[in-house]
Short mmCIF file of C-alpha atoms in Angstrom, two decimals:
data_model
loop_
_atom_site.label_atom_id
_atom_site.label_comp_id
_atom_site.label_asym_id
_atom_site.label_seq_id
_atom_site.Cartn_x
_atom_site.Cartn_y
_atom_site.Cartn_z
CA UNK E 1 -21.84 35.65 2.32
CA UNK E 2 -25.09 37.26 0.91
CA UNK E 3 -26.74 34.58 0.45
CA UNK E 4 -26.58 33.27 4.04
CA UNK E 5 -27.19 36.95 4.85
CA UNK E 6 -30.04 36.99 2.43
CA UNK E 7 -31.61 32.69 4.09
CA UNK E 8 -30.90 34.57 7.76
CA UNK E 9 -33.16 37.39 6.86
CA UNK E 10 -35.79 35.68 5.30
CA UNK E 11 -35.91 32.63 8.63
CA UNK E 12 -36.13 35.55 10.78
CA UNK E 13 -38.49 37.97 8.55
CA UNK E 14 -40.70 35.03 8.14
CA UNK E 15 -40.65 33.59 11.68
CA UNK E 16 -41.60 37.30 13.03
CA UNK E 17 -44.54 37.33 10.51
CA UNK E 18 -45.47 33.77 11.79
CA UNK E 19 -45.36 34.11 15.33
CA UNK E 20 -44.92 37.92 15.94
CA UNK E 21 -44.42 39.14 19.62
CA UNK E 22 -44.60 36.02 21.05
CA UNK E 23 -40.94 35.07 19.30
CA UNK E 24 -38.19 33.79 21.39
CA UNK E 25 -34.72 34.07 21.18
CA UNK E 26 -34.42 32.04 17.83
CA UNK E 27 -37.07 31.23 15.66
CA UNK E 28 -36.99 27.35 16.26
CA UNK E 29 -37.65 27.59 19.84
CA UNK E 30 -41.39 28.19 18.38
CA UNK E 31 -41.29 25.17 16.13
CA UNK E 32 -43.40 22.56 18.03
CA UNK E 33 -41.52 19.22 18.14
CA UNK E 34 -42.91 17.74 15.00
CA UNK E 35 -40.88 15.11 13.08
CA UNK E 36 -40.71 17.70 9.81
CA UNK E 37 -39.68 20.67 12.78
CA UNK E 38 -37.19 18.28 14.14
CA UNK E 39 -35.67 17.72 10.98
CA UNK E 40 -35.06 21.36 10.44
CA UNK E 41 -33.59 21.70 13.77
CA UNK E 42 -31.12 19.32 13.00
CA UNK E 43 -30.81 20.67 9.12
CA UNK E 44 -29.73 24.51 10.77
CA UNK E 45 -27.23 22.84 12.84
CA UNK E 46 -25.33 21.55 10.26
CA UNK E 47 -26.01 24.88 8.45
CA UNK E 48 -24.44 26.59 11.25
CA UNK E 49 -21.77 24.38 11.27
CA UNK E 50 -20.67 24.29 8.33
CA UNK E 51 -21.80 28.08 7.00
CA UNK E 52 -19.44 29.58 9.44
CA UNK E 53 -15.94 26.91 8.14
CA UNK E 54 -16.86 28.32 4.92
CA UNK E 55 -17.21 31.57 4.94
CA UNK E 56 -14.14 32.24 7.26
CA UNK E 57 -12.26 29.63 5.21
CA UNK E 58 -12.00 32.10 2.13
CA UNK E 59 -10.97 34.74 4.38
CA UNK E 60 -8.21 33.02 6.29
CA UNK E 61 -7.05 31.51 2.62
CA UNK E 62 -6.87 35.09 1.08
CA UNK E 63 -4.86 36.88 4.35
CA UNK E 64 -2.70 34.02 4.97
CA UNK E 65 -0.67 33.54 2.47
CA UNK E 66 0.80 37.15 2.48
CA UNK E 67 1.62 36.76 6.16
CA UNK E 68 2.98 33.32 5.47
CA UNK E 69 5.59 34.60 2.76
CA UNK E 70 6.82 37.54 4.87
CA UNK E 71 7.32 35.02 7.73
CA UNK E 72 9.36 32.80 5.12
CA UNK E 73 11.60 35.68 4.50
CA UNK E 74 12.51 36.60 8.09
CA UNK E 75 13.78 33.14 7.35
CA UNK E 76 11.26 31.73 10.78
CA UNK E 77 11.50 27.70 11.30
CA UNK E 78 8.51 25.50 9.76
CA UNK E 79 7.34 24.89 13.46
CA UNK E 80 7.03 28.25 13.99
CA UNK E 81 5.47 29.38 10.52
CA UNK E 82 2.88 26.31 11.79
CA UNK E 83 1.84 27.71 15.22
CA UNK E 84 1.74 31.34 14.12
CA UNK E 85 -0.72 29.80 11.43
CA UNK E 86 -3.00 28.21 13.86
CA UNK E 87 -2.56 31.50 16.13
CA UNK E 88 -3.89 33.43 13.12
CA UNK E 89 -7.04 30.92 12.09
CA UNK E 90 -7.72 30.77 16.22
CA UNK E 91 -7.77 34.82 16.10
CA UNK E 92 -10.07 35.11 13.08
CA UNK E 93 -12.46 32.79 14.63
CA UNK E 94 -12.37 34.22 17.94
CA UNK E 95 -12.48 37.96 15.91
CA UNK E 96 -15.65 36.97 14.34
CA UNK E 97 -17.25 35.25 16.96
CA UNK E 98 -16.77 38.68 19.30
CA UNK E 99 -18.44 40.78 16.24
CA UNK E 100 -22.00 39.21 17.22
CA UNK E 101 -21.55 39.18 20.85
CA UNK E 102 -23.00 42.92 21.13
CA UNK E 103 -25.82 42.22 19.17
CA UNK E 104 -27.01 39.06 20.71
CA UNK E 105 -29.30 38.54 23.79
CA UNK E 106 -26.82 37.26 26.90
CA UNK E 107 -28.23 33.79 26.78
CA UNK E 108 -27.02 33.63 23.15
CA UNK E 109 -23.50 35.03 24.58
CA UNK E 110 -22.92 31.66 25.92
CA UNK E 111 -24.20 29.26 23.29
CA UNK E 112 -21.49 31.25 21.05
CA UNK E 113 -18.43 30.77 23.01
CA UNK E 114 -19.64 26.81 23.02
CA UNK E 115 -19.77 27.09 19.06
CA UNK E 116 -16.69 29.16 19.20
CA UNK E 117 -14.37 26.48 21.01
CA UNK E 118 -16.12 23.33 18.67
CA UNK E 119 -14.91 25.51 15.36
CA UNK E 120 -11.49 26.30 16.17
CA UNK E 121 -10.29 22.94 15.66
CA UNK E 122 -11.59 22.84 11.94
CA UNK E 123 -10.18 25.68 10.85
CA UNK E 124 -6.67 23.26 10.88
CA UNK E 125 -4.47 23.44 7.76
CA UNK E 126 -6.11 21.14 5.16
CA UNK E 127 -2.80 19.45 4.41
CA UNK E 128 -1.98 18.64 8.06
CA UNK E 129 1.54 20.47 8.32
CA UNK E 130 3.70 22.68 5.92
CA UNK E 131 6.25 21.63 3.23
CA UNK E 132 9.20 23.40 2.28
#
């Protein structure tokens, strides 16, 4: 998580420096559409993307298993254990996503809820169901 924190910093240290007031809401907006700029438009999507599955993956992996085994004990069906999972990734996602929200312009607000309801879905148990 530092080093994306670190690669944010820079991108947006570097894009101020580059185009300074004149900045929009994300440094790529500024990018003229070159082939090369295109390419890294496309290149921070999957970034993005895939930054975001992995850095909340090792969270949800380190919480989850503690609240799985205290659900096992209460002696709670497989179905259950199952939806309460997918309840708990949804609410980590949704948790993180509402972290930015106050710092963001409102026309970012938007674009993050978007994001928000295309990640949810991969945040699904890798194994596709639980065994006993």
């Amino acid at each position: 998580m530092s080093l994306v924190t670190i690669i944010y910093t820079y991108c947006g240290f570097y894009g101020y420096i580059t185009f300074g007031s004149a900045v929009q809401g994300s440094v790529t907006l500024n990018l003229p559409d070159t082939t090369i700029n295109v390419v890294v438009k496309i290149l921070l999507v999957f970034v993005v993307f895939f930054g975001n599955v992995l850095q909340l993956y090792v969270i949800i992996e380190m919480l989850w298993p503690k609240l799985k085994e205290k659900l096992m004990l209460q002696k709670c069906r497989s179905m259950t254990v199952l939806l309460l999972e997918y309840l708990f990734r949804i609410g980590v996602v949704c948790f993180a996503s509402e972290l930015i929200l106050p710092f963001t312009h409102s026309s970012i607000k938007y674009t993050r809820y978007y994001a928000l309801a295309g990640s949810v879905p991969r945040y699904a148990p890798a194994e596709g169901g639980l065994t006993d």
